[in-house]
Tab-separated table of C-alpha atoms in Angstrom:
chain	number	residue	atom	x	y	z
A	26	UNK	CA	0.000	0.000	0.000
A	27	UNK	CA	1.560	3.466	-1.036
A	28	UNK	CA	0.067	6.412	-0.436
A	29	UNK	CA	1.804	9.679	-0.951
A	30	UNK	CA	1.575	13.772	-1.486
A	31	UNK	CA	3.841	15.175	-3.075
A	32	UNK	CA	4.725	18.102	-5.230
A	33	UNK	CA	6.851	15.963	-7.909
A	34	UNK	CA	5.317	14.210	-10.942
A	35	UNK	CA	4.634	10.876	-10.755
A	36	UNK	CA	5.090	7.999	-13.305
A	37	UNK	CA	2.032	6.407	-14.023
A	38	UNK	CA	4.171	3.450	-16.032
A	39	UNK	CA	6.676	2.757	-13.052
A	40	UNK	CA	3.422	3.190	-10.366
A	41	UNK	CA	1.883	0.161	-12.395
A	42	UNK	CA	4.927	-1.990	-12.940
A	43	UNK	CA	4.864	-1.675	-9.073
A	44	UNK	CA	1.764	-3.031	-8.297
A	45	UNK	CA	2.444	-5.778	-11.550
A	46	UNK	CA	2.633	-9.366	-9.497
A	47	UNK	CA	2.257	-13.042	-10.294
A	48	UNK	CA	-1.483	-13.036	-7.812
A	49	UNK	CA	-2.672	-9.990	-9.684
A	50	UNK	CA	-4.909	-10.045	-13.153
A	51	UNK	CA	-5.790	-6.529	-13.687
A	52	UNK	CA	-5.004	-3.062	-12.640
A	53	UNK	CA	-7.305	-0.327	-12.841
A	54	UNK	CA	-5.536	3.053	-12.862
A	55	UNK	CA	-7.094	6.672	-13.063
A	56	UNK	CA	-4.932	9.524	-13.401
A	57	UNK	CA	-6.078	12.907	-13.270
A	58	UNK	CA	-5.335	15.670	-14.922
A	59	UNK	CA	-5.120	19.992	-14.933
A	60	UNK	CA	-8.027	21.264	-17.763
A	61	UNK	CA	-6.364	24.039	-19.217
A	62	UNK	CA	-7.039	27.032	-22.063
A	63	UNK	CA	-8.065	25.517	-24.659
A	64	UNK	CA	-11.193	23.743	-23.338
A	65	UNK	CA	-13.988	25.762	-21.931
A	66	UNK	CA	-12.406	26.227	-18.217
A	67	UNK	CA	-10.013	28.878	-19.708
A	68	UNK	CA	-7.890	27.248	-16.593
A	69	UNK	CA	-3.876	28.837	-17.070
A	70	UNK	CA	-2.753	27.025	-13.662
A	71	UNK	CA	-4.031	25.382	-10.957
A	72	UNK	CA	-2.834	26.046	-7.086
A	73	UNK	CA	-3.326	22.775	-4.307
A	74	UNK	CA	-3.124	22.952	-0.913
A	75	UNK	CA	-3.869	20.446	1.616
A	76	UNK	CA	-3.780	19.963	4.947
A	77	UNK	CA	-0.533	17.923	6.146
A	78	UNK	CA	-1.150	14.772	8.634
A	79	UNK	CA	-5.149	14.362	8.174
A	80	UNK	CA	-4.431	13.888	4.023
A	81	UNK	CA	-2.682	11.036	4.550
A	82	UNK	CA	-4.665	9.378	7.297
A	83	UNK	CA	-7.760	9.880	5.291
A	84	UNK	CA	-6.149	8.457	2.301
A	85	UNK	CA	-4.785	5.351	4.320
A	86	UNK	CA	-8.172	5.286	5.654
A	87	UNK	CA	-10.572	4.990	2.172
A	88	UNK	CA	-7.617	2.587	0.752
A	89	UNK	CA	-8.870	0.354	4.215
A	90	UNK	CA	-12.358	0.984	3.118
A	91	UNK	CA	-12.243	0.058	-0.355
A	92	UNK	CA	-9.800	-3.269	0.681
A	93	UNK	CA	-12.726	-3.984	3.455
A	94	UNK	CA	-15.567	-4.053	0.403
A	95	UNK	CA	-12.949	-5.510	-2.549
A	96	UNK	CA	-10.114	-8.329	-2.690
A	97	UNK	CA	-7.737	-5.960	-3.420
A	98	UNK	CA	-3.721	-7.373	-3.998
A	99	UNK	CA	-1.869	-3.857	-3.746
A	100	UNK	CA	-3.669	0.117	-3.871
A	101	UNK	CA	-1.428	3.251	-4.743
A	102	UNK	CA	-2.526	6.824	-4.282
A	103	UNK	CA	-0.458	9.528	-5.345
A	104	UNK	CA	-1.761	13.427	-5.059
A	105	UNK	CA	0.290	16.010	-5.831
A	106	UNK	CA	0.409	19.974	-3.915
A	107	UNK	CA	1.569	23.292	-5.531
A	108	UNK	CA	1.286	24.801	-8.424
A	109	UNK	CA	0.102	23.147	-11.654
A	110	UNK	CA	-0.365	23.543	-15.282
A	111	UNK	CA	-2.765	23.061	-17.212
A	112	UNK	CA	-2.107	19.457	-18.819
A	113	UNK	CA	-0.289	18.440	-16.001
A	114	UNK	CA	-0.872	15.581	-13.489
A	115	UNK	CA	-2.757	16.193	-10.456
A	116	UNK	CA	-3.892	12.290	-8.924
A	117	UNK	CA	-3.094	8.781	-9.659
A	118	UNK	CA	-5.574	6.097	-8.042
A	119	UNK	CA	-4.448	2.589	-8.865
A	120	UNK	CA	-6.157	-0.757	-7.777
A	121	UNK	CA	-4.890	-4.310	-8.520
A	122	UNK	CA	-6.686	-7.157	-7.997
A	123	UNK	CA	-7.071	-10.954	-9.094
A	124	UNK	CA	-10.436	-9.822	-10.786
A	125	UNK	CA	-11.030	-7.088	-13.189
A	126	UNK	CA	-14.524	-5.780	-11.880
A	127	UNK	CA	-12.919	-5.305	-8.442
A	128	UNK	CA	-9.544	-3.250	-9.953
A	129	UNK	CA	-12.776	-1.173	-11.136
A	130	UNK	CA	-15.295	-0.770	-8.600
A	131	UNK	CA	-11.964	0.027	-6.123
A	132	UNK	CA	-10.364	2.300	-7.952
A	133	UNK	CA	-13.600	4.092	-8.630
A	134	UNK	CA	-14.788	3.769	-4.986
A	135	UNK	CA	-11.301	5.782	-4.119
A	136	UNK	CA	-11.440	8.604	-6.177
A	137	UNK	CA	-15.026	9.226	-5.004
A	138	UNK	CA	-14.134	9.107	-1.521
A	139	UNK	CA	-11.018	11.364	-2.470
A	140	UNK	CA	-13.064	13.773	-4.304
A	141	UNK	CA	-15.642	14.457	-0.953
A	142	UNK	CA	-13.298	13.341	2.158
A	143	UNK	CA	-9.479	14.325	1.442
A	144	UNK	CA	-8.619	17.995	2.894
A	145	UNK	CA	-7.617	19.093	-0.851
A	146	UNK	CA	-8.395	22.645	-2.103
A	147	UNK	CA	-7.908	23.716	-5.083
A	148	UNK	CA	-7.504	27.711	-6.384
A	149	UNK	CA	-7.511	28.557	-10.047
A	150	UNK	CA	-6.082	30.587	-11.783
A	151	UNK	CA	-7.179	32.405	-14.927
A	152	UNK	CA	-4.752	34.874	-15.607
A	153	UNK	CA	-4.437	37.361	-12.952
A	154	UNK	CA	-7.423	36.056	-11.199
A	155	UNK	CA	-7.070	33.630	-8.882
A	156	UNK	CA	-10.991	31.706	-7.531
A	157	UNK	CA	-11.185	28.944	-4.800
A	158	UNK	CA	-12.711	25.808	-6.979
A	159	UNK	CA	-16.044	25.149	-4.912
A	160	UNK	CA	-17.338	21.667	-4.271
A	161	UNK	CA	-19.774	20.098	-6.722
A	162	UNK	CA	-22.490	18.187	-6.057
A	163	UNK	CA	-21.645	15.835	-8.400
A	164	UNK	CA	-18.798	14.637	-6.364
A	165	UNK	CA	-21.343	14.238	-3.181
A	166	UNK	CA	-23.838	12.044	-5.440
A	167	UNK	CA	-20.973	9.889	-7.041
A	168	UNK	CA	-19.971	8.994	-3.555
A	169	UNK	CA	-23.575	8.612	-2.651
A	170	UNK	CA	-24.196	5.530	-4.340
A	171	UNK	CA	-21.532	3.074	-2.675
A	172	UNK	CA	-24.145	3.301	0.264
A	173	UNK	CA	-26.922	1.929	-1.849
B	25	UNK	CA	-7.816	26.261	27.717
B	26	UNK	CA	-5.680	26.935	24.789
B	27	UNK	CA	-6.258	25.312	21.451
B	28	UNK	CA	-4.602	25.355	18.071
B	29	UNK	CA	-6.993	26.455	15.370
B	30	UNK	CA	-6.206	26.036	12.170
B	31	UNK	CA	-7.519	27.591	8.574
B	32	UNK	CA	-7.180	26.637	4.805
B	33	UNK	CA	-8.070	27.706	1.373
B	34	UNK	CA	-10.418	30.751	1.527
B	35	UNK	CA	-10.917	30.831	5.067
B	36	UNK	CA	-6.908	31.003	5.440
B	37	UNK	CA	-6.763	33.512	3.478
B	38	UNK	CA	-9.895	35.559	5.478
B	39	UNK	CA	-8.296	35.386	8.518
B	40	UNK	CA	-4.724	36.045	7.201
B	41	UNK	CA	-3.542	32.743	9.344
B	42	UNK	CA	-2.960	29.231	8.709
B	43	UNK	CA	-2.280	28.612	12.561
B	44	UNK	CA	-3.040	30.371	15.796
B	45	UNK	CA	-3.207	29.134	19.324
B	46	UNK	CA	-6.027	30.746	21.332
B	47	UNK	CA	-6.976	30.768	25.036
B	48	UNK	CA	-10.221	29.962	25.615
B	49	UNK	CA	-13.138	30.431	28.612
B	50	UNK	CA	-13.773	26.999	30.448
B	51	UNK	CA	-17.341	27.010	29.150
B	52	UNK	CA	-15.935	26.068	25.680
B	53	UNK	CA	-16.554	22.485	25.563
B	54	UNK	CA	-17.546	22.035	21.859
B	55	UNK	CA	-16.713	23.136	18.379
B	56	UNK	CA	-19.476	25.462	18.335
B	57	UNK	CA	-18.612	27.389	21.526
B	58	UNK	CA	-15.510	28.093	20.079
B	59	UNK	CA	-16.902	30.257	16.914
B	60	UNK	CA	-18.339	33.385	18.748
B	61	UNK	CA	-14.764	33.792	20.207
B	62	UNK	CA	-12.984	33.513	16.961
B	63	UNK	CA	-14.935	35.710	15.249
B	64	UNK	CA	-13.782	38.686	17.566
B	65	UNK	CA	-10.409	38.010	16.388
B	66	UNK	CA	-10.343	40.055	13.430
B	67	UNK	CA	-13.340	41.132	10.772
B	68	UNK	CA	-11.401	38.628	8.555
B	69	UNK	CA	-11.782	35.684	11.228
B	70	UNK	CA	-15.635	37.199	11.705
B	71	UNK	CA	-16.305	37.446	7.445
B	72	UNK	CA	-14.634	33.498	7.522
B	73	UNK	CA	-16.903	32.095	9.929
B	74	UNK	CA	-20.130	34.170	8.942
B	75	UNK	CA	-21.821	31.128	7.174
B	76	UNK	CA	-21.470	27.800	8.986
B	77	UNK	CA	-23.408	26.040	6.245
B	78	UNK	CA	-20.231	25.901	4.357
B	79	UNK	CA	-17.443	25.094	6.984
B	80	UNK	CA	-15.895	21.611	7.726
B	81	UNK	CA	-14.472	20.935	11.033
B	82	UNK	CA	-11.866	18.534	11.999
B	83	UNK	CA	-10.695	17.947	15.220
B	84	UNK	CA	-6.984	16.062	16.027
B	85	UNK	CA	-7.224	15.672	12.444
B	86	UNK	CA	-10.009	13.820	12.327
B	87	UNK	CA	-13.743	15.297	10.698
B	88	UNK	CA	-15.855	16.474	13.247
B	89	UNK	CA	-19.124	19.262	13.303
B	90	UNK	CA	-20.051	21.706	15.655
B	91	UNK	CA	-21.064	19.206	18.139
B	92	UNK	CA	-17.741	17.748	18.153
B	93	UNK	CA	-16.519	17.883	22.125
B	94	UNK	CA	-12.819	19.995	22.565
B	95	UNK	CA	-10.362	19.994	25.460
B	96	UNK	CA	-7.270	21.777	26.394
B	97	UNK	CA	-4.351	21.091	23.388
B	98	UNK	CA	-6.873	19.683	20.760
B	99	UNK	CA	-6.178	21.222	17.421
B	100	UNK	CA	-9.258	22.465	15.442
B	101	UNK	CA	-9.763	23.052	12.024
B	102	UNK	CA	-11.786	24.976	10.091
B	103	UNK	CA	-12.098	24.589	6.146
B	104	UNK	CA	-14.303	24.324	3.038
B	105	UNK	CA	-15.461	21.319	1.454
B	106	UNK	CA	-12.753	19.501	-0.190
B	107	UNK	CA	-11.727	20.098	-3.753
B	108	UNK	CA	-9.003	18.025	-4.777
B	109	UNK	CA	-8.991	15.141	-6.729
C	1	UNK	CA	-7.489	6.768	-31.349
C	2	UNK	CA	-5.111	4.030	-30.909
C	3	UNK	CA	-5.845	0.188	-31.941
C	4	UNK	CA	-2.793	-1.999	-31.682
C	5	UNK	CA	-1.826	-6.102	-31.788
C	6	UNK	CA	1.269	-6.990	-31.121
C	7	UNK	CA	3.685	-9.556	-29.818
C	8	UNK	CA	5.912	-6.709	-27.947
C	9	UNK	CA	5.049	-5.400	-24.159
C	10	UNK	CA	3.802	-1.784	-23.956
C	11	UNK	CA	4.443	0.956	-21.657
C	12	UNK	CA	1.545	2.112	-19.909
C	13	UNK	CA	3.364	5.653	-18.649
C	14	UNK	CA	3.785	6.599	-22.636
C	15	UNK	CA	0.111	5.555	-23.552
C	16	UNK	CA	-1.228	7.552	-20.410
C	17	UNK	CA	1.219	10.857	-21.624
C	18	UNK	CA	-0.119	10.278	-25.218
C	19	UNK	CA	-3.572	10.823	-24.183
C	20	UNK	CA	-3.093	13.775	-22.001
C	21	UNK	CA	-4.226	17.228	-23.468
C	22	UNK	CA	-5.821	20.565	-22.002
C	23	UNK	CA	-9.673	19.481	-22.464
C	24	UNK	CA	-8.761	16.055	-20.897
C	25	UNK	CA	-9.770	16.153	-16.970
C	26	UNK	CA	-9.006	12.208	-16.037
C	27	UNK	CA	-7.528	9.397	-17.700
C	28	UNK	CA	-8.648	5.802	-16.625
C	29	UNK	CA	-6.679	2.407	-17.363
C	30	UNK	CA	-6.536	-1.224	-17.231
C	31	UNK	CA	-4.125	-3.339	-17.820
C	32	UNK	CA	-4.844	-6.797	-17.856
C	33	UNK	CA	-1.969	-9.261	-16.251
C	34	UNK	CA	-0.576	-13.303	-16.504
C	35	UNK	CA	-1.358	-14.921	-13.223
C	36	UNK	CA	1.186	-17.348	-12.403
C	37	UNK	CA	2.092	-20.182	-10.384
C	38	UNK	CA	2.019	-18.111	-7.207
C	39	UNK	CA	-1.786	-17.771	-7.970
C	40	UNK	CA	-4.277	-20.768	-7.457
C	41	UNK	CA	-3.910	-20.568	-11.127
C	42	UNK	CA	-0.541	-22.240	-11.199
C	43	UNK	CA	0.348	-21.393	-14.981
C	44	UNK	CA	3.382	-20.971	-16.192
C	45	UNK	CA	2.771	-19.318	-19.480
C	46	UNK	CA	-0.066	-18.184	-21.212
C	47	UNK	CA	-0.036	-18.388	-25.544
C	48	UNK	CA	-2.547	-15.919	-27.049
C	49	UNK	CA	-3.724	-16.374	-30.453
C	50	UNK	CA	-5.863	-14.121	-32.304
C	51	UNK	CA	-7.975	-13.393	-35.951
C	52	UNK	CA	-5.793	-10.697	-38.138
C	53	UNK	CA	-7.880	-8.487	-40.129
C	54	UNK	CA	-11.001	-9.296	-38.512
C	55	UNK	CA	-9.541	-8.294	-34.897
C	56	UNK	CA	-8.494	-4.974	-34.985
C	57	UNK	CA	-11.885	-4.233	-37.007
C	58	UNK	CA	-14.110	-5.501	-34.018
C	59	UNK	CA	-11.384	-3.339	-31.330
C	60	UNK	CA	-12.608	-0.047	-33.620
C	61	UNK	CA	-16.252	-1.116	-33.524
C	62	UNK	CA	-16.269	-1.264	-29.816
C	63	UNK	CA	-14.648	1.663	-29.155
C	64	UNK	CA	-17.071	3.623	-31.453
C	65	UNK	CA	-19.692	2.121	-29.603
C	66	UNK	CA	-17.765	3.120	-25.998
C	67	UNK	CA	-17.095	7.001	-27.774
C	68	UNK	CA	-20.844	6.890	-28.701
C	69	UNK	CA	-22.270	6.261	-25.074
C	70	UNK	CA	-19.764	8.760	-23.593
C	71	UNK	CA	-17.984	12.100	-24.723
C	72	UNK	CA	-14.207	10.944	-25.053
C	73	UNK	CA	-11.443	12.605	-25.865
C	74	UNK	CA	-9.591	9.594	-27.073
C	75	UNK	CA	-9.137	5.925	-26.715
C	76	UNK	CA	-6.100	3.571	-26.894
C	77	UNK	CA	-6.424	-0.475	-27.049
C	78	UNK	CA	-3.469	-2.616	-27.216
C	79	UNK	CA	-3.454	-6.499	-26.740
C	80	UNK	CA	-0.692	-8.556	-27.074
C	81	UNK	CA	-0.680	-11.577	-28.807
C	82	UNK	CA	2.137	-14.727	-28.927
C	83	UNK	CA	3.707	-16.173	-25.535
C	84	UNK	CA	3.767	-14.563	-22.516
C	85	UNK	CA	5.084	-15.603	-19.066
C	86	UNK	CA	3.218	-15.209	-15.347
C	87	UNK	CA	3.042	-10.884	-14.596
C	88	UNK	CA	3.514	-9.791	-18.158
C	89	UNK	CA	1.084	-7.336	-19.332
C	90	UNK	CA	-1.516	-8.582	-21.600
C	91	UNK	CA	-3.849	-6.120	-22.388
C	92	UNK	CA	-4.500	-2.370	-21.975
C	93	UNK	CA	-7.540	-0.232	-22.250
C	94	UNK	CA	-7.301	3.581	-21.537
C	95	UNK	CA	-10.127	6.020	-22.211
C	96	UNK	CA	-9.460	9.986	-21.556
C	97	UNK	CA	-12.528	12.489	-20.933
C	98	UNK	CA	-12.946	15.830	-20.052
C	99	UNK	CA	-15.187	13.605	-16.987
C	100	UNK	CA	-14.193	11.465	-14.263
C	101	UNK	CA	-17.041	8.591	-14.521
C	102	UNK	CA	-17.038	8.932	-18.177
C	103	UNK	CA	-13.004	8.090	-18.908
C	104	UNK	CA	-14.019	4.806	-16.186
C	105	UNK	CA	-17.032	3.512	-17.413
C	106	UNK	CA	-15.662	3.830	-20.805
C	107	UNK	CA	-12.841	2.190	-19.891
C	108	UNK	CA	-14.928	-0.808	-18.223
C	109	UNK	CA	-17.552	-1.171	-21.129
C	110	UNK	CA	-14.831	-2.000	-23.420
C	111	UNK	CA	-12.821	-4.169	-21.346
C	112	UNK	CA	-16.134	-5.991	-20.849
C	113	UNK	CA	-16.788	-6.342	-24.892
C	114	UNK	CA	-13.222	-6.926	-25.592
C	115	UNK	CA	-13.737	-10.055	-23.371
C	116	UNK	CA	-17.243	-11.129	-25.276
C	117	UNK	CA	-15.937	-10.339	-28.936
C	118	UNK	CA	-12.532	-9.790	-29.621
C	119	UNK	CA	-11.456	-12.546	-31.421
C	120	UNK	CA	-8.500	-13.850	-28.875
C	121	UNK	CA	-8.052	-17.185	-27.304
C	122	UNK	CA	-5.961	-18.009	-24.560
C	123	UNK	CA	-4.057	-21.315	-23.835
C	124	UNK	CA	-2.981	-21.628	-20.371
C	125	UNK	CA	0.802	-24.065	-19.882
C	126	UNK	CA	1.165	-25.517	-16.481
C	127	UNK	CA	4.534	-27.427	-16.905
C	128	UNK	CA	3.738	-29.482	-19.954
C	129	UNK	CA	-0.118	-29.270	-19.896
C	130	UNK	CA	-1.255	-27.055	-22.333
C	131	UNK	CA	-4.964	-26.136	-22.232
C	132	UNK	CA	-7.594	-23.861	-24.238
C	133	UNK	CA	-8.710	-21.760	-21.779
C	134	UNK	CA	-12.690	-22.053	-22.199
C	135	UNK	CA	-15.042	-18.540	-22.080
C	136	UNK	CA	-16.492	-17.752	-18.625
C	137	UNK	CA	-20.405	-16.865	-18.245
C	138	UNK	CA	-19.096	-14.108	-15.743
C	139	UNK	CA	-18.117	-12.359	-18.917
C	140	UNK	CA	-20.809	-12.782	-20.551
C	141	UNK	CA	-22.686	-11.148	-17.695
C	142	UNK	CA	-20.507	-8.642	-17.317
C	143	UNK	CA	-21.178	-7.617	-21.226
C	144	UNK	CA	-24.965	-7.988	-20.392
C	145	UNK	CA	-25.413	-5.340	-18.044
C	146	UNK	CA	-24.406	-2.212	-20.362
C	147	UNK	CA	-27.660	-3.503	-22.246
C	148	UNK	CA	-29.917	-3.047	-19.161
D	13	UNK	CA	-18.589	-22.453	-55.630
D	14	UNK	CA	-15.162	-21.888	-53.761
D	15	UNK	CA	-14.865	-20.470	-50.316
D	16	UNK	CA	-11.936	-20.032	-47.759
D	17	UNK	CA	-12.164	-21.441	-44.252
D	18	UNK	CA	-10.728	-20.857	-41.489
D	19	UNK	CA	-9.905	-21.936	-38.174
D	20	UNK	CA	-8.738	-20.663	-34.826
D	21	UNK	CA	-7.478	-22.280	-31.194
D	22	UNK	CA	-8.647	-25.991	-30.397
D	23	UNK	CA	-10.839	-26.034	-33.661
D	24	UNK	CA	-7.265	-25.069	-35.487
D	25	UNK	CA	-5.676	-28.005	-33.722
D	26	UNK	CA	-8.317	-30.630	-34.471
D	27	UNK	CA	-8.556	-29.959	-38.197
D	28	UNK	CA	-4.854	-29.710	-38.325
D	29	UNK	CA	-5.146	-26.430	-40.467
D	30	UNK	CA	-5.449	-22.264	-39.929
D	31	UNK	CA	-6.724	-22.153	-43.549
D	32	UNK	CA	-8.189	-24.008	-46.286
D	33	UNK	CA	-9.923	-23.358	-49.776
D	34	UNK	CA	-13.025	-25.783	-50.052
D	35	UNK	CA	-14.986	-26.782	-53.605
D	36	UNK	CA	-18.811	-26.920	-52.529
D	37	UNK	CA	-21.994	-28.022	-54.597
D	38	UNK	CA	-24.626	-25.461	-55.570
D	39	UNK	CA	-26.988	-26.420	-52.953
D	40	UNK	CA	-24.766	-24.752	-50.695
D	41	UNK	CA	-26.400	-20.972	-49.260
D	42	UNK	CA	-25.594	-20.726	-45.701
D	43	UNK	CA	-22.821	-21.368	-43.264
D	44	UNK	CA	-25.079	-24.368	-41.593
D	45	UNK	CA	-25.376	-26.295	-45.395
D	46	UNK	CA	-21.178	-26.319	-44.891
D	47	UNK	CA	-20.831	-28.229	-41.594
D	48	UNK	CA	-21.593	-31.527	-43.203
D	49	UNK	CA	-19.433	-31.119	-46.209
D	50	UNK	CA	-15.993	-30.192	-43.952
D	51	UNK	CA	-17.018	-32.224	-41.558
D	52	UNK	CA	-16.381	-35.339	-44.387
D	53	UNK	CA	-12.620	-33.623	-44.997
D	54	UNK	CA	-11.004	-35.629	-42.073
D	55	UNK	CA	-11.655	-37.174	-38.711
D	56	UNK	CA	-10.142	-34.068	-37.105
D	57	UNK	CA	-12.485	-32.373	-38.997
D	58	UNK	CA	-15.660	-34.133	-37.841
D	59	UNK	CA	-14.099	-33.689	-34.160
D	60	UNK	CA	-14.093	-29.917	-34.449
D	61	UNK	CA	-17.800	-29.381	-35.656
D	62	UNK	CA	-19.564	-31.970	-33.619
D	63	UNK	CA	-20.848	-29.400	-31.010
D	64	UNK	CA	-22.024	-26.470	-33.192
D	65	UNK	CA	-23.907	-25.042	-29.870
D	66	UNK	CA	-20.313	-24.332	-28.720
D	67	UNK	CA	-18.712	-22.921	-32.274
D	68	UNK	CA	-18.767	-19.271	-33.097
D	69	UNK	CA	-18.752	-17.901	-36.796
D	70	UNK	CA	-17.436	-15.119	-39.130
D	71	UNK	CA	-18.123	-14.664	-42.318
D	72	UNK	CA	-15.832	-11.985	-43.891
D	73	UNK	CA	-14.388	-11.171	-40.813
D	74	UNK	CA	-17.748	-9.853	-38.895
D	75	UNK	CA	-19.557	-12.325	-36.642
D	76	UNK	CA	-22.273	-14.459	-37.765
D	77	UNK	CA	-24.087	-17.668	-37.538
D	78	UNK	CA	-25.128	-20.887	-39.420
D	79	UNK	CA	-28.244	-19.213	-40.963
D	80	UNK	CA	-25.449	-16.443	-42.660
D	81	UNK	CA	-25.469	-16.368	-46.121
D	82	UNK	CA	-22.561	-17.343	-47.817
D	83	UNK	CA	-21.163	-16.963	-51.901
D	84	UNK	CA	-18.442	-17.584	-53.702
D	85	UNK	CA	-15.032	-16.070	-52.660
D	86	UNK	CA	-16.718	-15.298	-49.231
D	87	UNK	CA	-14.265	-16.311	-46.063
D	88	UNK	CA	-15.885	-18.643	-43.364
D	89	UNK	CA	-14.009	-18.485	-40.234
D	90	UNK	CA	-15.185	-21.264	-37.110
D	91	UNK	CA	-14.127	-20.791	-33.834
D	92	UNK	CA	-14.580	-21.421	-30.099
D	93	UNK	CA	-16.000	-18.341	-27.634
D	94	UNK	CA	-13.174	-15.871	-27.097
D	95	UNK	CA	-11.318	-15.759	-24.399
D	96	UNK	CA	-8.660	-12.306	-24.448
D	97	UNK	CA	-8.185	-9.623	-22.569
């Protein structure tokens, strides 16, 4: 189980090759990514902050949630802080199991929980004006339904 | 009683802190009793905590709510919902 | 849109990178793995044989069917065929949207058809056993609920 | 009329061929009217196409089934359910 915040990139290859093992027949990865200029957003950078020593214990405790509901072999969550641009790579949820529908669910299941529980805030930036990102109600209903 | 209070995103930015340690009456026993005292801080720290509604608590890093008991060295922290992801 | 079959591995960091763009908000992948003798499985290779021609035709006919259910911004498929041993990479699937559930159920639908219709079979060696692995009615299931 | 077959995994190993060119009589209009004339080719043959309920077919390489029609030139390929990914 790795989960870490960080500032750096990540390597979405080398994260999977990690979780690669003789027990496991899928991996379900989702990386996420900074909308920039040239869709609608108009997005020219992205600013996270996040509050140090609850982030990780919520993030160790959704992986615990998701291994409780799914036979999970290995989870890695990697979010990154600071400033990003558009393009760039924000999160990287990655489940690996024995079955394919449970690399799924899990890996969906996390970055629902991640979205609504995870003390992440993010500020962009459009030019010289900078605009806290407020919560969508989306996120609340997509992590609605794993209590159904 | 003294507590840590902590702020981030906007409501860091309202109250111009991201950590302050405050002494508090000993009729402060829960997260709520804690926000009239704050808010006479500063008008930032009163604008930031103007609309409940909106504000996540956590308390030893760990989500709580306005009924959320505190005691003497707790850290409390007040936020928006969560964007990240 | 990328449809590939090939006997070499793949690198899942340079498929994810080739997908990322400014109106692309989340990125989700599979990759499917060889479970090996460490598994219950107990295989020691797996030989993959599939239909040229007819193959990469029904890969682009699911994934117009995947980038007609959801708004994608692109798609990349690559199976490998030939010998492979226990942990090698057999299969990806990556679907990039501008929207979170719509890059994973993408992603899901046509790892779910791929299994039903892509013309691929599977022998599994354990020592000198070789064995045609036979289709499982989980799959077929698993194809049968996009149609509910 | 002359057609190509073809065959994949265990139906591939019974026949003992990945592709042949068959000669068939007139009478001959859909993929079920060719089971019983390959099925004479060899015992292998025979082997292969004894259960049809668990055979899968193409007919120029899109999926079909033994009420396709079939003409001259056309490709027939037989195989079990797939199994990739």
């Amino acid at each position: 189980m790795t989960v870490r915040v960080q500032s750096e990139d990540f390597d979405v290859g080398a994260e999977s090759r990690a979780l690669q093992a003789e027990t496991v027949g899928g991996i379900a990865l989702f990386v996420g990514t900074v909308r920039g200029l040239s869709s609608d957003d108009g997005v020219t950078a992205m600013v996270l902050e996040h509050f140090p020593g609850m982030t990780e214990g919520e993030l160790e405790r959704i992986e615990a949630e998701a291994r409780a509901r799914w036979p999970l072999e290995d989870v890695t969550i990697i979010h990154r802080v600071g400033r990003l641009l558009p393009g760039e790579q924000i999160v990287l949820v990655a489940a690996a199991s024995a079955h394919r529908r449970a690399a799924f669910d899990a890996a969906q299941f996390i970055m629902d929980f991640l979205k609504t529980d995870a003390p992440f805030w993010k500020a962009e930036e459009r030019g010289d004006d900078r605009r806290w990102v407020e919560a969508r109600d989306s996120d609340s209903t997509a992590r609605g339904r794993w209590s159904e | 009683m003294t507590l840590t209070i902590r702020y981030f995103a906007w409501m860091r930015e309202h109250t111009g802190t991201d950590l302050e340690t405050v002494d508090l009456p000993d009729g402060v026993a829960r997260v709520g009793d804690l926000v009239p005292h704050l808010a006479t801080i500063s008008d930032g720290h009163a604008l930031a905590l103007q609309n409940l509604q909106v504000v996540r608590v956590a308390v030893n890093r760990a989500y709580g709510d306005l009924d959320t008991p505190v005691a003497a060295g707790d850290e409390v922290a007040f936020f928006p919902p969560v964007t990240g992801g």
